[in-house]
PDB file of C-alpha atoms in Angstrom:
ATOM      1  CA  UNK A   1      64.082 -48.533   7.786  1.00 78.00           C
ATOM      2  CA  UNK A   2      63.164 -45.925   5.453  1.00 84.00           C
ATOM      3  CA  UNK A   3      59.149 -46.914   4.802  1.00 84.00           C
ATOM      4  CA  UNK A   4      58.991 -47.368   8.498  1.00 87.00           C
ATOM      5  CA  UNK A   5      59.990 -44.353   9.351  1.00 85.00           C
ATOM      6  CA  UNK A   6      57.785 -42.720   6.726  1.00 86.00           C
ATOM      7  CA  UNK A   7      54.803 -44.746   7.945  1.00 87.00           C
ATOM      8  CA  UNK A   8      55.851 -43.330  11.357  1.00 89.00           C
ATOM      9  CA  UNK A   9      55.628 -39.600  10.376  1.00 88.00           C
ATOM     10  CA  UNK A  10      52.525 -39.704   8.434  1.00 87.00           C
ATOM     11  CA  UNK A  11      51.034 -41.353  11.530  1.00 90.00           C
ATOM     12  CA  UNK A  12      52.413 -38.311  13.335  1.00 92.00           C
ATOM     13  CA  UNK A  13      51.085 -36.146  11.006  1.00 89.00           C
ATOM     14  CA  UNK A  14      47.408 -37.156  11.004  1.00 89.00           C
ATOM     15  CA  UNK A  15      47.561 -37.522  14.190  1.00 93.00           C
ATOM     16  CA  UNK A  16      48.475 -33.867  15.255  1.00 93.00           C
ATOM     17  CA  UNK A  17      45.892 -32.452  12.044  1.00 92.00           C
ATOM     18  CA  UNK A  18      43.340 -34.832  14.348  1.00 93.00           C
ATOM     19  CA  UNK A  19      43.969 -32.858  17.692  1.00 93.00           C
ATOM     20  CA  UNK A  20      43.464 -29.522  15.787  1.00 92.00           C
ATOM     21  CA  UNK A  21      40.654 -27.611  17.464  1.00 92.00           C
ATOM     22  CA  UNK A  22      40.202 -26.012  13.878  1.00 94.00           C
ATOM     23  CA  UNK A  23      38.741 -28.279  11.125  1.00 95.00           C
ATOM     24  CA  UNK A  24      41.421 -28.856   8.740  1.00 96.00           C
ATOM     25  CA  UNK A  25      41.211 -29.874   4.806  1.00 96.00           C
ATOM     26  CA  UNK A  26      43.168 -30.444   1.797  1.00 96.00           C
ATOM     27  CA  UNK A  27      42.508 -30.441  -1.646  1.00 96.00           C
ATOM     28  CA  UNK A  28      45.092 -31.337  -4.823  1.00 95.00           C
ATOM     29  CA  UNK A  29      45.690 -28.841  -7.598  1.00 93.00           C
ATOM     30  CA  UNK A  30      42.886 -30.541  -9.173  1.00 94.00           C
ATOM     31  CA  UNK A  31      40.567 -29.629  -6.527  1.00 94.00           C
ATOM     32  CA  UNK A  32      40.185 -32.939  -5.193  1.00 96.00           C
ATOM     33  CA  UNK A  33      39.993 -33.654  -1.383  1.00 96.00           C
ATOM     34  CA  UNK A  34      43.139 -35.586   0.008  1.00 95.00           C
ATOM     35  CA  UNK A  35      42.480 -35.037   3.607  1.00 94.00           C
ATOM     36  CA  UNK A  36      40.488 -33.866   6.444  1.00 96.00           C
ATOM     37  CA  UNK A  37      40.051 -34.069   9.996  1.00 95.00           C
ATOM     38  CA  UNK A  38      36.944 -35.366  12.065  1.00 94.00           C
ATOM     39  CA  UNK A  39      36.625 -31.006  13.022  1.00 94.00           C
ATOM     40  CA  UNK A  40      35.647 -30.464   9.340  1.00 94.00           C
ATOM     41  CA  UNK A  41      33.400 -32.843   9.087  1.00 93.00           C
ATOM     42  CA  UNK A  42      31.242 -31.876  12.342  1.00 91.00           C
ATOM     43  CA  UNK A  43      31.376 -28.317  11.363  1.00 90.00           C
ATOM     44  CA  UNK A  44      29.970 -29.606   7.544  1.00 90.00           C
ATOM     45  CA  UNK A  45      27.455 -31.766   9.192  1.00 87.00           C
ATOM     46  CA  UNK A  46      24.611 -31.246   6.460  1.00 86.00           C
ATOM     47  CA  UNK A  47      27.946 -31.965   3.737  1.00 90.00           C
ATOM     48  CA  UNK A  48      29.055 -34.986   5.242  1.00 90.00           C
ATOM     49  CA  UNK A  49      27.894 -37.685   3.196  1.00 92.00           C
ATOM     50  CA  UNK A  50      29.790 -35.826   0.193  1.00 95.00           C
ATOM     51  CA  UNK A  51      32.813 -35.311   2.370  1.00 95.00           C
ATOM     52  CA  UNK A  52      35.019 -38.527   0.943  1.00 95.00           C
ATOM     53  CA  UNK A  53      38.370 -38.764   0.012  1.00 94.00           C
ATOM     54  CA  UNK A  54      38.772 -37.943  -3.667  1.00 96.00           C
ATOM     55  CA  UNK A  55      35.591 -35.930  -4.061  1.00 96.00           C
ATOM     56  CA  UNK A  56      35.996 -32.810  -5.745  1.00 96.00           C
ATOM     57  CA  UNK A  57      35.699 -29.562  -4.037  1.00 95.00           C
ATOM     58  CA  UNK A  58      32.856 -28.738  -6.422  1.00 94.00           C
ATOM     59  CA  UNK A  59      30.972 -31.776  -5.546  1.00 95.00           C
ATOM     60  CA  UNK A  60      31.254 -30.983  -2.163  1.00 95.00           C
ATOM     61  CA  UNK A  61      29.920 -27.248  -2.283  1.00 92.00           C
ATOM     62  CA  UNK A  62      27.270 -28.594  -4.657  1.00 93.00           C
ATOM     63  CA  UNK A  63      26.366 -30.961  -2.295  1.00 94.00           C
ATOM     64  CA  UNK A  64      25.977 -28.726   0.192  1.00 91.00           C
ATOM     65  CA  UNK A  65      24.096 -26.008  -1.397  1.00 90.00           C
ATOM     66  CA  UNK A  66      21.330 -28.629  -2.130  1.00 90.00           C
ATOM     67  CA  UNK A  67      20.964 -29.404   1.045  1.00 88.00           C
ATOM     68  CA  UNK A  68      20.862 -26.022   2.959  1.00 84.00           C
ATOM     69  CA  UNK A  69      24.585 -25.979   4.144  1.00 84.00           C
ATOM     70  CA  UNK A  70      25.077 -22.254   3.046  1.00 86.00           C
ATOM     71  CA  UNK A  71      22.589 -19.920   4.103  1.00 86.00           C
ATOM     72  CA  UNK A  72      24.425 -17.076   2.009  1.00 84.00           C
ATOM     73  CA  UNK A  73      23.954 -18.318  -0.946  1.00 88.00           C
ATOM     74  CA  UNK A  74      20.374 -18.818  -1.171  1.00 87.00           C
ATOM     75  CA  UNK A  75      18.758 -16.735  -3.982  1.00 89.00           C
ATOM     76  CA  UNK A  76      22.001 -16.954  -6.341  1.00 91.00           C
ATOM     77  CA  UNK A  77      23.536 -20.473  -5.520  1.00 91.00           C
ATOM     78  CA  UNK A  78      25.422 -20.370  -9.333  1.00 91.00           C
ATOM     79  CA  UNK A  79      26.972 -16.849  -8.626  1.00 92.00           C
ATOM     80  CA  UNK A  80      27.868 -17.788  -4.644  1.00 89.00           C
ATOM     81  CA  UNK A  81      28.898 -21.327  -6.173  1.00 91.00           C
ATOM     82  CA  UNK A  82      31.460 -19.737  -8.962  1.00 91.00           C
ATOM     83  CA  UNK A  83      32.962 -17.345  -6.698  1.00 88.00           C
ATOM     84  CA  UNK A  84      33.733 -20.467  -4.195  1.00 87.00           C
ATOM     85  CA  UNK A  85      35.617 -22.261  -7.159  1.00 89.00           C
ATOM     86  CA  UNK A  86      37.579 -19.436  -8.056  1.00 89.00           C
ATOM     87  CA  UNK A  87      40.964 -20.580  -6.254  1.00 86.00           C
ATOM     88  CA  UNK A  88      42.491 -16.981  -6.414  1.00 85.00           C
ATOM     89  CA  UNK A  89      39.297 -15.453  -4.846  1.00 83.00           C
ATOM     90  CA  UNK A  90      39.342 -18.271  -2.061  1.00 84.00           C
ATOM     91  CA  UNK A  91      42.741 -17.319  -0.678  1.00 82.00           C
ATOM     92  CA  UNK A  92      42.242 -13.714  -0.354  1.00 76.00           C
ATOM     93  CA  UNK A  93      42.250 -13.729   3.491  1.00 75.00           C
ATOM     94  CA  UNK A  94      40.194 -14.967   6.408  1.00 87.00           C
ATOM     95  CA  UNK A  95      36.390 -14.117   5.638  1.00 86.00           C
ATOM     96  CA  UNK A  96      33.623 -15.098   7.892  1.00 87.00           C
ATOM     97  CA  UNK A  97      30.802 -17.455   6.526  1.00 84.00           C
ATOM     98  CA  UNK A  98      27.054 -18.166   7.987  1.00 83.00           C
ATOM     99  CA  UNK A  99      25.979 -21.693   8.731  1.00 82.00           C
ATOM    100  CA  UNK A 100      22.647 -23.366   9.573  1.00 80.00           C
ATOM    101  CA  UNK A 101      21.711 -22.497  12.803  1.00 79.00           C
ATOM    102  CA  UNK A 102      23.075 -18.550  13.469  1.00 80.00           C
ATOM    103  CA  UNK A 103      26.871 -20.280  13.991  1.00 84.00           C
ATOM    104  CA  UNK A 104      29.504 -18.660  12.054  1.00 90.00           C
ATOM    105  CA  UNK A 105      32.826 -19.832  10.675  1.00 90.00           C
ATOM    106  CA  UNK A 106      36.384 -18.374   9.758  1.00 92.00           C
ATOM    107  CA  UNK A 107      37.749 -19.499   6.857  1.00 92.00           C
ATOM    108  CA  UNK A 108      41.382 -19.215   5.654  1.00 93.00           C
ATOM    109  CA  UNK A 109      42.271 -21.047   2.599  1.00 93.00           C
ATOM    110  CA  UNK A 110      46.389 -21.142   1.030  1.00 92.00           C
ATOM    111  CA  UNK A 111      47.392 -22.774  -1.819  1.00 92.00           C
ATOM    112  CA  UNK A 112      51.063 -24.595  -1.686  1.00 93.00           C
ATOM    113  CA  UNK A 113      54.089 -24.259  -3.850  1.00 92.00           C
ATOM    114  CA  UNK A 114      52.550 -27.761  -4.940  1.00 92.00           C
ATOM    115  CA  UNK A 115      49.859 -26.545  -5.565  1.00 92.00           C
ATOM    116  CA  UNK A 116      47.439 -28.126  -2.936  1.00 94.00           C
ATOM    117  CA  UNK A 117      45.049 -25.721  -1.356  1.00 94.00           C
ATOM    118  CA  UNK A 118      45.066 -26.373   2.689  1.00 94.00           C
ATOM    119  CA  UNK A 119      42.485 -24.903   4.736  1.00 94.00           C
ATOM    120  CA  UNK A 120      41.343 -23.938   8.282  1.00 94.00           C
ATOM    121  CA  UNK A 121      37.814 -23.753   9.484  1.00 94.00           C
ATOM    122  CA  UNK A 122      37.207 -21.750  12.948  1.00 93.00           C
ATOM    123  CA  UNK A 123      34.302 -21.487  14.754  1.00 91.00           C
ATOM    124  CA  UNK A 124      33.777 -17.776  15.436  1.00 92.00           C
ATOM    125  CA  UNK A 125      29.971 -17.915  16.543  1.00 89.00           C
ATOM    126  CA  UNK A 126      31.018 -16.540  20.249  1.00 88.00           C
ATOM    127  CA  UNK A 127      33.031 -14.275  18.813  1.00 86.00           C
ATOM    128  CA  UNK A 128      30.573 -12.904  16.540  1.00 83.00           C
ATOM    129  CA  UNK A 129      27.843 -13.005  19.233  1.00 86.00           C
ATOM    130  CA  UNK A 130      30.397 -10.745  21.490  1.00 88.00           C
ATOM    131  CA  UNK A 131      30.451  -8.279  18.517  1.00 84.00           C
ATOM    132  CA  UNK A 132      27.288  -8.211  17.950  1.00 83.00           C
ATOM    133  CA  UNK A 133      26.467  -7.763  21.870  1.00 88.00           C
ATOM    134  CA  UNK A 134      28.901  -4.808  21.752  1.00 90.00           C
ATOM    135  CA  UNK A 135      27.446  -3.279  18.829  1.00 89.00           C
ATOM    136  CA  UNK A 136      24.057  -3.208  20.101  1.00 90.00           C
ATOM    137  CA  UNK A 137      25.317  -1.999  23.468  1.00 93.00           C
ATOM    138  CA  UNK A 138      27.098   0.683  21.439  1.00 92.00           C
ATOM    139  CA  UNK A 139      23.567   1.557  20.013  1.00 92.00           C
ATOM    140  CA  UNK A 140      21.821   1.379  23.039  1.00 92.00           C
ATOM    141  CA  UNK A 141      24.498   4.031  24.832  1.00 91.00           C
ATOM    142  CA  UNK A 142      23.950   6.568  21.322  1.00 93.00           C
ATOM    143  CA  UNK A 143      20.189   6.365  21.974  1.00 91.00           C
ATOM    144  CA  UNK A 144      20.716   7.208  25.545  1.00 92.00           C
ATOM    145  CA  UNK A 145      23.368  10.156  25.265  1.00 92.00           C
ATOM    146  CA  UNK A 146      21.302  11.551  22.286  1.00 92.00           C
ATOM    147  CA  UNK A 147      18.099  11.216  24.700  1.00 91.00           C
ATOM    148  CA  UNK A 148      19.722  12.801  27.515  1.00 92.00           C
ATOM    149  CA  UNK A 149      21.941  15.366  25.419  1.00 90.00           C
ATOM    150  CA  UNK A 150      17.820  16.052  24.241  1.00 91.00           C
ATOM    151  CA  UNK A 151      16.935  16.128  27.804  1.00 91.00           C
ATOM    152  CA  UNK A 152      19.484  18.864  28.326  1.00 89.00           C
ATOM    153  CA  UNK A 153      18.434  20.904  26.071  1.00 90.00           C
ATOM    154  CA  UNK A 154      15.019  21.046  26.228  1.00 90.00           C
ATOM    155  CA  UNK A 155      15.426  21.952  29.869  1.00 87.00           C
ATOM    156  CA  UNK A 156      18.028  24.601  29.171  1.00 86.00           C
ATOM    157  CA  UNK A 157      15.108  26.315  27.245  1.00 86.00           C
ATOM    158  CA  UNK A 158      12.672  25.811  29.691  1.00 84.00           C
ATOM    159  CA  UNK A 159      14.891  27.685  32.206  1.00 81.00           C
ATOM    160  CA  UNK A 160      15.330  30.274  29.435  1.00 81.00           C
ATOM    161  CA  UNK A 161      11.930  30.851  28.549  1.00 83.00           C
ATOM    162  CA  UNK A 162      10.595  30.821  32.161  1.00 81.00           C
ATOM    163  CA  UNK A 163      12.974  33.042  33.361  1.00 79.00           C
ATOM    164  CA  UNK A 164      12.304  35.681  30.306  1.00 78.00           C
ATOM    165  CA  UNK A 165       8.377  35.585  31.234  1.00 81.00           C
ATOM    166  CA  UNK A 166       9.208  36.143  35.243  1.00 83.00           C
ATOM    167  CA  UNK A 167      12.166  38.568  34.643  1.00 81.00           C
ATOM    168  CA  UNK A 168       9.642  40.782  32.744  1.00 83.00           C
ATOM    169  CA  UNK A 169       6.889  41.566  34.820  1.00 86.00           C
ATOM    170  CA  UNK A 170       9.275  41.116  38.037  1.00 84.00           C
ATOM    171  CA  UNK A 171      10.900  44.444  36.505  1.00 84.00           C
ATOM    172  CA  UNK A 172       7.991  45.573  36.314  1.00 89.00           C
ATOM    173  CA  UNK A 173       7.059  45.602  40.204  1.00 87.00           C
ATOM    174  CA  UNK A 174      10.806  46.960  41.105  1.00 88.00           C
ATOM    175  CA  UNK A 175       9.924  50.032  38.561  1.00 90.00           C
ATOM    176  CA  UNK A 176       6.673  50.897  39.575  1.00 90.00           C
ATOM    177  CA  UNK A 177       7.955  49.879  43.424  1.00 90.00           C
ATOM    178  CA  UNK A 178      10.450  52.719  42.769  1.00 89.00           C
ATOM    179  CA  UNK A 179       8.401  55.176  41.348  1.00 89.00           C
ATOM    180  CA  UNK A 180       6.010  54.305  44.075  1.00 88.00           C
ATOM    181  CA  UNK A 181       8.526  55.232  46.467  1.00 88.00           C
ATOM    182  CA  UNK A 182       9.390  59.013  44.735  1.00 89.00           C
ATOM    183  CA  UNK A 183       6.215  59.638  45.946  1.00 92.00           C
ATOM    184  CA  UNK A 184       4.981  61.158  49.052  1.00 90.00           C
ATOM    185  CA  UNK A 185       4.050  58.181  51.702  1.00 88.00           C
ATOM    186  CA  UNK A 186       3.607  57.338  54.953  1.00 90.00           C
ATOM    187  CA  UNK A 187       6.497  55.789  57.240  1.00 88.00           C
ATOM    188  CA  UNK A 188       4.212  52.879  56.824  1.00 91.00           C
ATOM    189  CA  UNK A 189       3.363  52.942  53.536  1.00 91.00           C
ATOM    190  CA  UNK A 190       7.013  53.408  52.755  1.00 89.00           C
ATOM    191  CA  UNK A 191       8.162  50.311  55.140  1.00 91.00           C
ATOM    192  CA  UNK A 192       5.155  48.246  52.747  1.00 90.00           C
ATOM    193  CA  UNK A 193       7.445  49.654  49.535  1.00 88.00           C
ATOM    194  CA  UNK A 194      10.647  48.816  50.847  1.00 91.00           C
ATOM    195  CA  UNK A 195       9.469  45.356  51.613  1.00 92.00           C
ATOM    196  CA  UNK A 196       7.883  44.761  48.132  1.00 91.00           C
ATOM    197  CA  UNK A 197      10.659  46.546  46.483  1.00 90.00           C
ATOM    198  CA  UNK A 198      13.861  44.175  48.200  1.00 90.00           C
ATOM    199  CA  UNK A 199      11.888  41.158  47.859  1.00 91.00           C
ATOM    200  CA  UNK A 200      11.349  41.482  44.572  1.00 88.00           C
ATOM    201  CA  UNK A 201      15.242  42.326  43.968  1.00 89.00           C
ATOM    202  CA  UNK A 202      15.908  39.240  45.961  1.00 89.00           C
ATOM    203  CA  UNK A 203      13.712  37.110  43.827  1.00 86.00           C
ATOM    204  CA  UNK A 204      14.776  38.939  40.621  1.00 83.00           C
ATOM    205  CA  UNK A 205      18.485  37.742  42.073  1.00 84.00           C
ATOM    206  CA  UNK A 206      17.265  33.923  42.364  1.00 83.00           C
ATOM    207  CA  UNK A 207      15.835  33.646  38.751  1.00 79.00           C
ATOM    208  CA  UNK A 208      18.703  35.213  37.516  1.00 77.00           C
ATOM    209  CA  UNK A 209      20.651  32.591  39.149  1.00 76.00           C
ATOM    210  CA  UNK A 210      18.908  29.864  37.886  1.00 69.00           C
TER     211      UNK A 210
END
C-alpha cells in the first residue's frame, strides 16, 4: 500500500545519505536540523553532543565555538558566528574551513525550492596537504633558479673582469715583444722574441675564448 511504500523509500533514502562518503545535513527554513548522517557527526566530533534532531543551526555553531570546533574563528567568534547564520552568505559556493587538528573541510551548502538548506561536508585535508607540498616545492625551485641564475652571473663577471686584467698587460708583452723585434738582434735573441711573442698571441687567443 501507499504508507508502505513510503516507509520503503524513506528507508531507501537514509540509507543511501548513510553510505555517503561526504557528511551530509539538513536543516528546515527555520534553521532547524532534520537530518544527518553518521559522516557529519565524526567530522563534528567536538559538536556532537549538540548535533540532535531539531537543534537549531545556531545552537549547533554556538556549541561548537565554545568548545574549540572552529579554529577560524577564534579572536571574533560573534563576527565568524553572524556570517555563518547568514543563509545567503552560506550558499555562495564551496569554501574550505580549518578544523582541530590541521584537517580541513569543503563545505557546500544549497537551499531548496522548500526552503531547506542541504549540505555536504568533504574532507579535503590530503588535498590541501598536496597543495601545500606543491607550493612549497614551487618555492623551493624559485630559490634555486634565482640562486643559480645568481650563480651565473656572478661568474659571468668574474670571467669578465679576469679577462680585462690579463688582456691588458698580455698586450702589453705582444707590443713591447714587437717593438723588441724592430730592433737589431741576434738569430737567437730573435728565436727568444718569436717564442715570447706567439705564445703570448696564443694565450691572448685562449682568454679571449673564455
Amino acid at each position: 500500500n501507499a504508507r508502505r511504500d513510503a516507509e520503503l523509500a524513506q528507508q531507501r533514502l537514509t540509507a543511501a545519505i548513510e553510505a555517503l562518503p561526504e557528511g551530509f545535513v539538513m536543516f528546515d527554513k527555520e534553521d532547524r536540523l532534520v537530518i544527518f548522517n553518521q559522516r557529519f557527526a565524526e567530522i563534528y566530533a567536538g559538536s556532537a553532543p549538540a548535533i540532535q534532531t531539531g537543534a537549531t543551526y545556531e545552537s549547533i555553531m554556538r556549541y561548537g565555538l565554545e568548545h574549540g570546533q572552529y579554529p577560524d574563528a577564534k579572536g571574533r567568534e560573534e563576527d565568524w558566528l553572524a556570517e555563518r547564520l547568514n543563509r545567503a552568505q552560506r550558499q555562495q559556493g564551496p569554501v574550505d574551513r580549518e578544523l582541530p587538528g590541521q584537517h580541513f573541510l569543503r563545505i557546500h551548502d544549497v537551499e531548496t525550492d522548500s526552503g531547506d538548506m542541504v549540505g555536504l561536508r568533504t574532507d579535503v585535508t590530503d588535498l590541501r596537504r598536496q597543495q601545500l607540498e606543491l607550493e612549497r616545492q614551487a618555492v623551493a625551485l624559485k630559490t634555486a633558479r634565482s640562486a643559480a641564475l645568481e650563480a651565473a652571473q656572478a661568474k659571468e663577471r668574474f670571467l669578465a673582469n679576469m679577462s680585462h686584467e690579463i688582456r691588458t698587460p698580455m698586450n702589453g708583452v705582444l707590443g713591447m715583444t714587437e717593438l723588441l723585434q724592430d730592433t737589431p738582434l741576434s738569430d737567437q735573441q730573435a728565436l727568444f722574441a718569436s717564442t715570447i711573442h706567439n705564445s703570448a698571441t696564443a694565450l691572448l687567443n685562449i682568454i679571449n675564448d673564455v
